[in-house]
Short mmCIF file of C-alpha atoms and ligand atoms in Angstrom, two decimals:
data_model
loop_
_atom_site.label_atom_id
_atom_site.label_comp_id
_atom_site.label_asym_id
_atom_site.label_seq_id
_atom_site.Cartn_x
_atom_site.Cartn_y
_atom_site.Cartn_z
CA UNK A 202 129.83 99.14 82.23
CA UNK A 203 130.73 102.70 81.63
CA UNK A 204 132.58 104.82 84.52
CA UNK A 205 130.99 107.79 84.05
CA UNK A 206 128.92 109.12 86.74
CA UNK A 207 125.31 109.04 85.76
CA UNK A 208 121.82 110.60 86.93
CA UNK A 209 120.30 107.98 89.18
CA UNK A 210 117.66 105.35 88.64
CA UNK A 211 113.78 106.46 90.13
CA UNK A 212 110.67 104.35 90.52
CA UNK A 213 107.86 106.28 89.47
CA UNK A 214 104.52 105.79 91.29
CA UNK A 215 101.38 107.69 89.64
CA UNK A 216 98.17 107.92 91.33
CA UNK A 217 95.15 108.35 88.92
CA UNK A 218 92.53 109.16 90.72
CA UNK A 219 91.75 110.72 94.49
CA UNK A 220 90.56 107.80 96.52
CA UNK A 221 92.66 105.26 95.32
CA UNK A 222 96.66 103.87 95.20
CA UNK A 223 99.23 105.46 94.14
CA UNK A 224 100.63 102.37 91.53
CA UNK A 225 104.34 101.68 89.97
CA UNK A 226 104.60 103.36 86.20
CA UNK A 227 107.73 102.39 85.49
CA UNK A 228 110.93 104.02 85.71
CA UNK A 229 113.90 107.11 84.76
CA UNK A 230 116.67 108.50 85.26
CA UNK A 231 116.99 112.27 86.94
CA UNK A 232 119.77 113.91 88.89
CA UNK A 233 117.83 114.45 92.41
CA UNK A 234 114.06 114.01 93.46
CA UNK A 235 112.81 117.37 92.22
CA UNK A 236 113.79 116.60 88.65
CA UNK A 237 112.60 113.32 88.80
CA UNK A 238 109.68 114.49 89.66
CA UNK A 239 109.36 116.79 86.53
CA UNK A 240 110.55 114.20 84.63
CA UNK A 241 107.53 111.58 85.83
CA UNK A 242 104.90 114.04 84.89
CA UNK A 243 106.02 114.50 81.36
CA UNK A 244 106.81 111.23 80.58
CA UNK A 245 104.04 109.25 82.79
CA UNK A 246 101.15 111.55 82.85
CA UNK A 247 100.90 113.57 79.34
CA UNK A 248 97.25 112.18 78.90
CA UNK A 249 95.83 113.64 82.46
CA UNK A 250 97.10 109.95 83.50
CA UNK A 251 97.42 111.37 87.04
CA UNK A 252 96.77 113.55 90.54
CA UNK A 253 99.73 112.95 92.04
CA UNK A 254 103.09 111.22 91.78
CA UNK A 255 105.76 109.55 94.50
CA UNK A 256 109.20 108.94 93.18
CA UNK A 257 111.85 106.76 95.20
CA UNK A 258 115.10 106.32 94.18
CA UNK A 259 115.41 102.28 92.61
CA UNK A 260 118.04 101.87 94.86
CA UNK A 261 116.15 102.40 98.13
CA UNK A 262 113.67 99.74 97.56
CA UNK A 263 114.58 96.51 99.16
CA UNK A 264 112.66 93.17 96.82
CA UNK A 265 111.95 90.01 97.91
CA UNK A 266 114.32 87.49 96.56
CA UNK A 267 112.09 85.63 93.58
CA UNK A 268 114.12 82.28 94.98
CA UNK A 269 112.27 82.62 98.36
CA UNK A 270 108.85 82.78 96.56
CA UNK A 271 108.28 79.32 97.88
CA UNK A 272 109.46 79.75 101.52
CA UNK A 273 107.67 83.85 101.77
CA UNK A 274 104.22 82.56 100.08
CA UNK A 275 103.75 79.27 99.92
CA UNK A 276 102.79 78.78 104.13
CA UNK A 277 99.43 81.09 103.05
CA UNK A 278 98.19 78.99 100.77
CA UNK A 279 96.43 75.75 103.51
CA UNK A 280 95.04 78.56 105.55
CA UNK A 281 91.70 78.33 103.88
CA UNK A 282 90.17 79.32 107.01
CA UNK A 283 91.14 82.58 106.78
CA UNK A 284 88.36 83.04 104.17
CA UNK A 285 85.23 84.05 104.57
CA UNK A 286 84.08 81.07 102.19
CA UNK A 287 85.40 78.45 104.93
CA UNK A 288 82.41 78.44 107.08
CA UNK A 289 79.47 77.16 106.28
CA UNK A 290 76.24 78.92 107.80
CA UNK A 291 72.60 77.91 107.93
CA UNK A 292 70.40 79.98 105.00
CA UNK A 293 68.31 81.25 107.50
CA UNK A 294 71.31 83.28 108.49
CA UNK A 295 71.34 86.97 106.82
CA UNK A 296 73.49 89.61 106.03
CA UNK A 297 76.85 88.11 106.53
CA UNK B 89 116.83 83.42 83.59
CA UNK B 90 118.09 82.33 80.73
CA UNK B 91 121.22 83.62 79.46
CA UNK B 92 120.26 83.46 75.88
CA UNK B 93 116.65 84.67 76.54
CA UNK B 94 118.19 87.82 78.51
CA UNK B 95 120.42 88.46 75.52
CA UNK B 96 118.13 88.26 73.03
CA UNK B 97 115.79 90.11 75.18
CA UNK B 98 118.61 93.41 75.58
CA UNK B 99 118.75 92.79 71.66
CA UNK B 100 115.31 93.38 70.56
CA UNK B 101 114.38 96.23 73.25
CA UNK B 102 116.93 98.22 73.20
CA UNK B 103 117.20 97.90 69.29
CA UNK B 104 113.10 98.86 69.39
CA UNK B 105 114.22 101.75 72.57
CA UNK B 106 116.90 102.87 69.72
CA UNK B 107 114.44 103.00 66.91
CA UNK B 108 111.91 105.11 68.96
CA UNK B 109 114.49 107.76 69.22
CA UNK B 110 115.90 108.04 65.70
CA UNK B 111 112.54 107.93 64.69
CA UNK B 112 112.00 111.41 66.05
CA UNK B 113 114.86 112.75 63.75
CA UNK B 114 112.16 112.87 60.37
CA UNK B 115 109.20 114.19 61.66
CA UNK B 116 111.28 116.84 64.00
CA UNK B 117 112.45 117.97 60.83
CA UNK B 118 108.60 119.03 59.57
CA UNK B 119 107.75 120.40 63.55
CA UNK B 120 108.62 124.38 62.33
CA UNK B 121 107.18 123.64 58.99
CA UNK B 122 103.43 122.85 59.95
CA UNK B 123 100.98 124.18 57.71
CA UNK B 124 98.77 124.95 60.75
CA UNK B 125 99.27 125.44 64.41
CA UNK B 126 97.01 122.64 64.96
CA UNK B 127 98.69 120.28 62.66
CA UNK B 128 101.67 122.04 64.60
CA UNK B 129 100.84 121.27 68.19
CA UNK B 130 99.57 117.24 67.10
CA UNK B 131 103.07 116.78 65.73
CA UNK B 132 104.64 117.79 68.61
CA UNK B 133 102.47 115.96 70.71
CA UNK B 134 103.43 112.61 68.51
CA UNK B 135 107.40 113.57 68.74
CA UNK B 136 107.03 113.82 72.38
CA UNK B 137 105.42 110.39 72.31
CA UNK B 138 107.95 108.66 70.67
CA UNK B 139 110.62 110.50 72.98
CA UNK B 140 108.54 108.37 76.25
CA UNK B 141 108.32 105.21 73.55
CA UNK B 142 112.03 105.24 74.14
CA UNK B 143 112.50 106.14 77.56
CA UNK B 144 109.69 103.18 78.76
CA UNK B 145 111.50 100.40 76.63
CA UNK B 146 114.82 101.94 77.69
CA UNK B 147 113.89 101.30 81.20
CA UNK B 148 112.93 97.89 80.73
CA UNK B 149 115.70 97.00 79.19
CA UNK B 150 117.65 98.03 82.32
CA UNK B 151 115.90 95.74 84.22
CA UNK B 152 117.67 92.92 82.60
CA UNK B 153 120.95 94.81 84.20
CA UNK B 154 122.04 96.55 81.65
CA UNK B 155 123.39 99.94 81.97
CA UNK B 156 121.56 102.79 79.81
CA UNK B 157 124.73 104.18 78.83
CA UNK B 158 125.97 100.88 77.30
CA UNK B 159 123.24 100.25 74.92
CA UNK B 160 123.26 104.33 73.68
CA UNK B 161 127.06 103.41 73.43
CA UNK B 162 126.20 100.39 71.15
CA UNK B 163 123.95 102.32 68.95
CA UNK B 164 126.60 104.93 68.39
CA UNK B 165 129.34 102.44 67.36
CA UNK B 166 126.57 100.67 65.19
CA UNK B 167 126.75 97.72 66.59
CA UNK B 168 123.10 98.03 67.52
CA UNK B 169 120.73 98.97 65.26
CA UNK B 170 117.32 100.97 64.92
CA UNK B 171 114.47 100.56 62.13
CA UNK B 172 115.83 101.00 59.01
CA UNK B 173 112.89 103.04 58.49
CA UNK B 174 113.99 106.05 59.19
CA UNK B 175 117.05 106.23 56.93
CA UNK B 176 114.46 107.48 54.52
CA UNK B 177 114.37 111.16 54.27
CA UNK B 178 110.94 113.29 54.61
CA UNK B 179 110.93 115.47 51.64
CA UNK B 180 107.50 116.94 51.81
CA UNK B 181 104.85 117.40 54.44
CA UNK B 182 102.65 114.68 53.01
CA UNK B 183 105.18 112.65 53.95
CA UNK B 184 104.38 112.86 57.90
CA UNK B 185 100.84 112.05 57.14
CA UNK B 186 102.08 108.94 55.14
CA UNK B 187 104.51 108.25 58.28
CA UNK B 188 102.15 108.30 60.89
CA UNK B 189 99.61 106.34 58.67
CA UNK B 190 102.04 103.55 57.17
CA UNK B 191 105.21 103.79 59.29
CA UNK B 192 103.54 103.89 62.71
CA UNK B 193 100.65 101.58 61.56
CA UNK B 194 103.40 99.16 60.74
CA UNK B 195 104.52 99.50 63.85
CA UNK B 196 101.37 98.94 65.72
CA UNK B 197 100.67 95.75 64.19
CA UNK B 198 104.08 94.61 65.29
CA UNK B 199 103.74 95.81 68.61
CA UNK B 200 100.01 95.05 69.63
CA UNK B 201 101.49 91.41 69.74
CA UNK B 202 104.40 92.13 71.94
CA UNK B 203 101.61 93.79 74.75
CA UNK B 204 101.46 89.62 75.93
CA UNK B 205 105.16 88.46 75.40
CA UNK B 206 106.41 86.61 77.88
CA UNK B 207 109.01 89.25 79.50
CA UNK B 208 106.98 91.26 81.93
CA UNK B 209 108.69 94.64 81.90
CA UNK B 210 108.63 94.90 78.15
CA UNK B 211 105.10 93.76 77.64
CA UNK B 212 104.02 96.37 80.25
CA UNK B 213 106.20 99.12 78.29
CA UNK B 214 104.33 97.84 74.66
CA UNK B 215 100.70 98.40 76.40
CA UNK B 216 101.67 101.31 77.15
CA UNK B 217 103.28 102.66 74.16
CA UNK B 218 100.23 100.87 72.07
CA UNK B 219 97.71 103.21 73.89
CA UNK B 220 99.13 106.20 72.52
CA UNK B 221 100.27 104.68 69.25
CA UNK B 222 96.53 104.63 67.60
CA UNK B 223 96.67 108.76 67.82
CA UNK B 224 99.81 109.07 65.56
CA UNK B 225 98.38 106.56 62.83
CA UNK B 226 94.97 109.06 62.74
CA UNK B 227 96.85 112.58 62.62
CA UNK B 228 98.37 110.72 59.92
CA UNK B 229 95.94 109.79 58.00
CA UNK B 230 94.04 112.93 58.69
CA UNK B 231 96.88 114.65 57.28
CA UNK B 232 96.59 112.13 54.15
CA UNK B 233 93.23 112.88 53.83
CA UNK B 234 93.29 116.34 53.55
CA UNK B 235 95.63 116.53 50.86
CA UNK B 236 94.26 113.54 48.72
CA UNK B 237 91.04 115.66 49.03
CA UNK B 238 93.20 118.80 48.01
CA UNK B 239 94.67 120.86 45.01
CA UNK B 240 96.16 119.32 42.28
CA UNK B 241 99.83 119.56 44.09
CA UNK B 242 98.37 118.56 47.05
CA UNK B 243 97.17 115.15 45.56
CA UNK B 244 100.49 114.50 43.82
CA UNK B 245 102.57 115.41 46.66
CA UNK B 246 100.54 112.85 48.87
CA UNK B 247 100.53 110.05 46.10
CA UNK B 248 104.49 110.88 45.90
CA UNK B 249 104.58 110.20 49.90
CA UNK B 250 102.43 106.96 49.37
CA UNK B 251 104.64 105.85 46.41
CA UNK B 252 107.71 106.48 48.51
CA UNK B 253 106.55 104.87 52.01
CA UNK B 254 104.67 101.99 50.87
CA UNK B 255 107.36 99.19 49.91
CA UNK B 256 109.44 100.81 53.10
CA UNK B 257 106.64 100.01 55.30
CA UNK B 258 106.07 96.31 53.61
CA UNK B 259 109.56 95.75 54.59
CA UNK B 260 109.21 97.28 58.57
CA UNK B 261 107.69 93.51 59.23
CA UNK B 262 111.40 92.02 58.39
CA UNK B 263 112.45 89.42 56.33
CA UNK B 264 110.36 86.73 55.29
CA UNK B 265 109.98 83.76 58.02
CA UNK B 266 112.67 81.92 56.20
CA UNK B 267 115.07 84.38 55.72
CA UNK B 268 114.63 85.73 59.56
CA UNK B 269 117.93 84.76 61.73
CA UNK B 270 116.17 85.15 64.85
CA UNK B 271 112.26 84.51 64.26
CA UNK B 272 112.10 80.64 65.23
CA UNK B 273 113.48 80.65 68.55
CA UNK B 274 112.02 84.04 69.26
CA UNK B 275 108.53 82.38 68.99
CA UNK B 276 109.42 79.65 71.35
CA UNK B 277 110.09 81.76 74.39
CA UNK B 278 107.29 83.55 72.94
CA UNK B 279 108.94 86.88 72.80
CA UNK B 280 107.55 86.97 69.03
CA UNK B 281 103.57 85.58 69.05
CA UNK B 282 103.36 86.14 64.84
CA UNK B 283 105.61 85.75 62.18
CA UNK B 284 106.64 88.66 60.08
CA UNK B 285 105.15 87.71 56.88
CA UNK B 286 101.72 86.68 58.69
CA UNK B 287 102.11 90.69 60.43
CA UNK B 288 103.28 91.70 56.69
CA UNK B 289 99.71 90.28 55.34
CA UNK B 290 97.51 91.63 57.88
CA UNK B 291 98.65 94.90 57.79
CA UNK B 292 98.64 94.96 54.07
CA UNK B 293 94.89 93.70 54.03
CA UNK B 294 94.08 96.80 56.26
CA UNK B 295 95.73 99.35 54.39
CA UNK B 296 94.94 98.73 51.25
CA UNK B 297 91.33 99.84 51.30
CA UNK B 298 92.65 102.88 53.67
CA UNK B 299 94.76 103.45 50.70
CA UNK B 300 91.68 103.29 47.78
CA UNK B 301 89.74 105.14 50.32
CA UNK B 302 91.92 108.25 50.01
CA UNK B 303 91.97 108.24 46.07
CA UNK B 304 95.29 107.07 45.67
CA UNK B 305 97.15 104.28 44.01
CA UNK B 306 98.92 101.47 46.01
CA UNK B 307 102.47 101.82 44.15
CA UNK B 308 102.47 97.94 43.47
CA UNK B 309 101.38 96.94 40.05
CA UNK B 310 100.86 93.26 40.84
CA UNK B 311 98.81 94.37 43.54
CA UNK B 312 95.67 91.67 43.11
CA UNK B 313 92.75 90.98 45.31
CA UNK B 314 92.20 86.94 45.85
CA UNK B 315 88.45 86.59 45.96
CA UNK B 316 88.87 82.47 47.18
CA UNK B 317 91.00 83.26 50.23
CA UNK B 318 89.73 87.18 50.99
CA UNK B 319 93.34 88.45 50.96
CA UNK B 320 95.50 91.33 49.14
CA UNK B 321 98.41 89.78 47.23
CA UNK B 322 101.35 91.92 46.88
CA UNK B 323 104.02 91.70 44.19
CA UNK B 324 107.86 91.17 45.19
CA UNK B 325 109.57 92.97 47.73
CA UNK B 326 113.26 94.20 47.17
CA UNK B 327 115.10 92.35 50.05
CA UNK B 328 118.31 94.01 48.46
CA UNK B 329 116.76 97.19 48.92
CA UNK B 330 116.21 96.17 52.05
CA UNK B 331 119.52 94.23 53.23
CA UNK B 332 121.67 97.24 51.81
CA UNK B 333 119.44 100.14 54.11
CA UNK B 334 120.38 97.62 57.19
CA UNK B 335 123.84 97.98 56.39
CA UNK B 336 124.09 101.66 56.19
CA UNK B 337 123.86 102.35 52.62
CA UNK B 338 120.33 104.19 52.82
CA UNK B 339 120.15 107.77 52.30
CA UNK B 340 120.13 109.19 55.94
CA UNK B 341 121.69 106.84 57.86
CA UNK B 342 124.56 108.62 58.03
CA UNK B 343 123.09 111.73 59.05
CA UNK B 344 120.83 109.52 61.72
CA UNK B 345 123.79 108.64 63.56
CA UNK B 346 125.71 112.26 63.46
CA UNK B 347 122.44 113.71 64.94
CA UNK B 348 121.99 111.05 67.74
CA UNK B 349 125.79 111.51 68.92
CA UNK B 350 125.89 115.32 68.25
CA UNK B 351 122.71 115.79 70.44
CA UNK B 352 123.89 113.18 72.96
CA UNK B 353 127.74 114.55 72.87
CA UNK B 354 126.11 118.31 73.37
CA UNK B 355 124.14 117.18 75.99
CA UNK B 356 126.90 116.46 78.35
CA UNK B 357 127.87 119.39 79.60
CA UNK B 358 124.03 119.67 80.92
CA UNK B 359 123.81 115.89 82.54
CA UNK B 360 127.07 116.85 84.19
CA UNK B 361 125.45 120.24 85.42
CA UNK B 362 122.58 118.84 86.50
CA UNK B 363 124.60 116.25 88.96
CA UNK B 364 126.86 119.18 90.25
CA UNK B 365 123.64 121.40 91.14
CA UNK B 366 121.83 118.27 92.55
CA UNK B 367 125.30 117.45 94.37
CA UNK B 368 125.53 121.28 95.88
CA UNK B 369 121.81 121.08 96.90
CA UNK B 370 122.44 118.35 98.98
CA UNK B 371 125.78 119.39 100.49
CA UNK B 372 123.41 122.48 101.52
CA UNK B 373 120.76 121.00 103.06
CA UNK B 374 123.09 118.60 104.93
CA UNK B 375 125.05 121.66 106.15
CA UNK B 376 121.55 123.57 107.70
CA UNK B 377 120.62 120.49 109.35
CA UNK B 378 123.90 120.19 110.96
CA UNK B 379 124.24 123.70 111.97
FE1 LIG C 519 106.38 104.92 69.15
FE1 LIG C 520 104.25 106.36 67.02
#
């Protein structure tokens, strides 16, 4: 690994449209937020791919540990009664 | 992860992030000499496109935990490569039409696969880069168009570009499956879906009409068409050609590599800025809150 000091790593987030999430584009490096910024709308949005963007610097984020997937997910998956599928109403009964 | 898989992984992406970037260097060299301003503004347009090609697959090569800075470093000491491609000078301007219709329609065929490999990152990175790819191949052939349908010197300058490009392009798909060091294991961890001579024959069944549609001649005189099987059959390919380019005996590679350092070598001074100003900013803001 080089030991220069380098422009930091930012997680781009683009929304596309009003109304709905901003979602994770993918990633560069800038030297503060403003640039990054800049940055993220030339590289992420030259094809009116956006409204708005977040960026967050990669190093802020805190990920779940893939090892844990087991442990973190796996207790949701015999709760079948938390869907609306699990219980079973007479015909007669509408608009639910 | 794999150790192997991750390696080979950093190999291929940041030797396709690499390629991205050189492959600027020809077409930049035709951006001032546009015949129009639209033809002006659509090359720019595609330059700046291949600039983000480079920065996407540059950033998923990082998250395999590599630094950025190490893999520019390996492409400056050579011991990564890019596309031998674009050791191949442009000499005229029908040469970016016959880029952007052979060169980057090589290069969607290879890369329309790679949009479901089995790394994540770089599979998101390829759909990306795919939807803006099929815009350079048109303003290419829309260039190539225009000047097969041209003067006299027109038509000869784009049947030079086509006689120039072609067997280059042919060889973008890399050697055949035999030959290929990496292509077997490559399809096991299903990084690679297609083998290149499979990619080789489907993109020279599509161009080949394009190619009779403009007027022009495909440069390959044992070019047949096999009426039983419904393919184009091409005639040899130079793998010396080919193997000597890789090692850095084309025409530009030289000058490939002296632009990519100068530019990155000249840009210092303005990465190093740009931290110092973002530094200071901070400093100041921290200092108003405080007081
Ligand atoms: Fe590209
Ligand atoms: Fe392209």
């Amino acid at each position: 690994m080089s030991n220069k000091k380098n422009w930091p790593l930012w997680e781009v987030f683009v929304r596309s449209k009003a109304g709905l999430n901003h979602r994770h584009s993918g990633s560069l490096h800038a030297a503060d937020a403003e640039m990054a910024l800049e940055m993220a709308r030339d590289v992420y949005t030259r094809r009116s791919e956006g409204v708005s963007i977040w960026v967050v610097e990669s190093k802020s984020i805190k990920a779940s540990d893939p090892d844990n997937k087991d442990s973190l997910f796996e207790p949701a998956n015999d709760k079948i009664y938390r869907h609306p599928t699990f219980y079973d109403l007479p015909d007669e009964v509408k608009h639910m | 992860m794999p150790d192997a898989y991750r390696k080979t992984l950093i190999r291929q992406i940041s030797q396709h992030a690499h390629s991205e970037i050189v492959g600027m260097l020809p077409e930049a060299n035709w951006i001032t000499r546009a015949p129009s301003l639209t033809r002006k503004v659509a090359l720019l347009a595609k330059v700046q496109d291949e600039a983000g090609h480079g920065l996407y697959l540059y950033s998923s090569c990082e998250t395999l935990g590599i630094e950025r800075d190490d893999t520019i470093e390996d492409l400056h000491s050579g011991k990564a490569k890019y596309s031998s491609i674009f050791n191949y000078p442009t000499l005229t301007w029908a040469d970016i039409g016959a880029i952007g219709w052979l060169v980057d329609g090589a290069a969607i065929m290879n890369q329309v696969p790679l949009c479901r490999c089995s790394y994540g990152p770089y599979s998101r990175a390829m759909i990306r880069v795919c939807k803006e790819e099929s815009f350079h191949q048109r303003q290419g052939f829309s260039i190539m168009l225009k000047m097969a349908n041209g003067t006299a010197e027109q038509k000869r300058m784009a049947q030079d570009a086509i006689n120039r490009w072609w067997w280059p392009a042919l060889k973008m798909f890399g050697p055949s499956d035999s030959d290929s060091e990496h292509s077997a294991q490559s399809m096991k961890w299903k990084i690679k879906r297609f083998s290149n001579d499979e990619l080789r024959q489907r993109f020279l069944d599509m161009t080949v009409p394009q190619c009779h549609l403009l007027g022009c001649e495909v440069p390959d005189p044992d070019l047949k068409f096999n009426e039983s099987t419904g393919h184009w059959e091409m005639g040899e390919i130079d793998w010396e050609e080919f193997w000597n380019v890789v090692k850095g005996k084309g025409k530009c590679n030289r000058q490939r590599l002296k632009a990519r350092k100068g530019a990155y070598d000249k840009g210092e001074w303005v990465r190093d800025a740009a931290l110092a100003y973002a530094e200071k900013k901070r400093q100041r803001k921290a200092a108003s809150v405080a007081a």
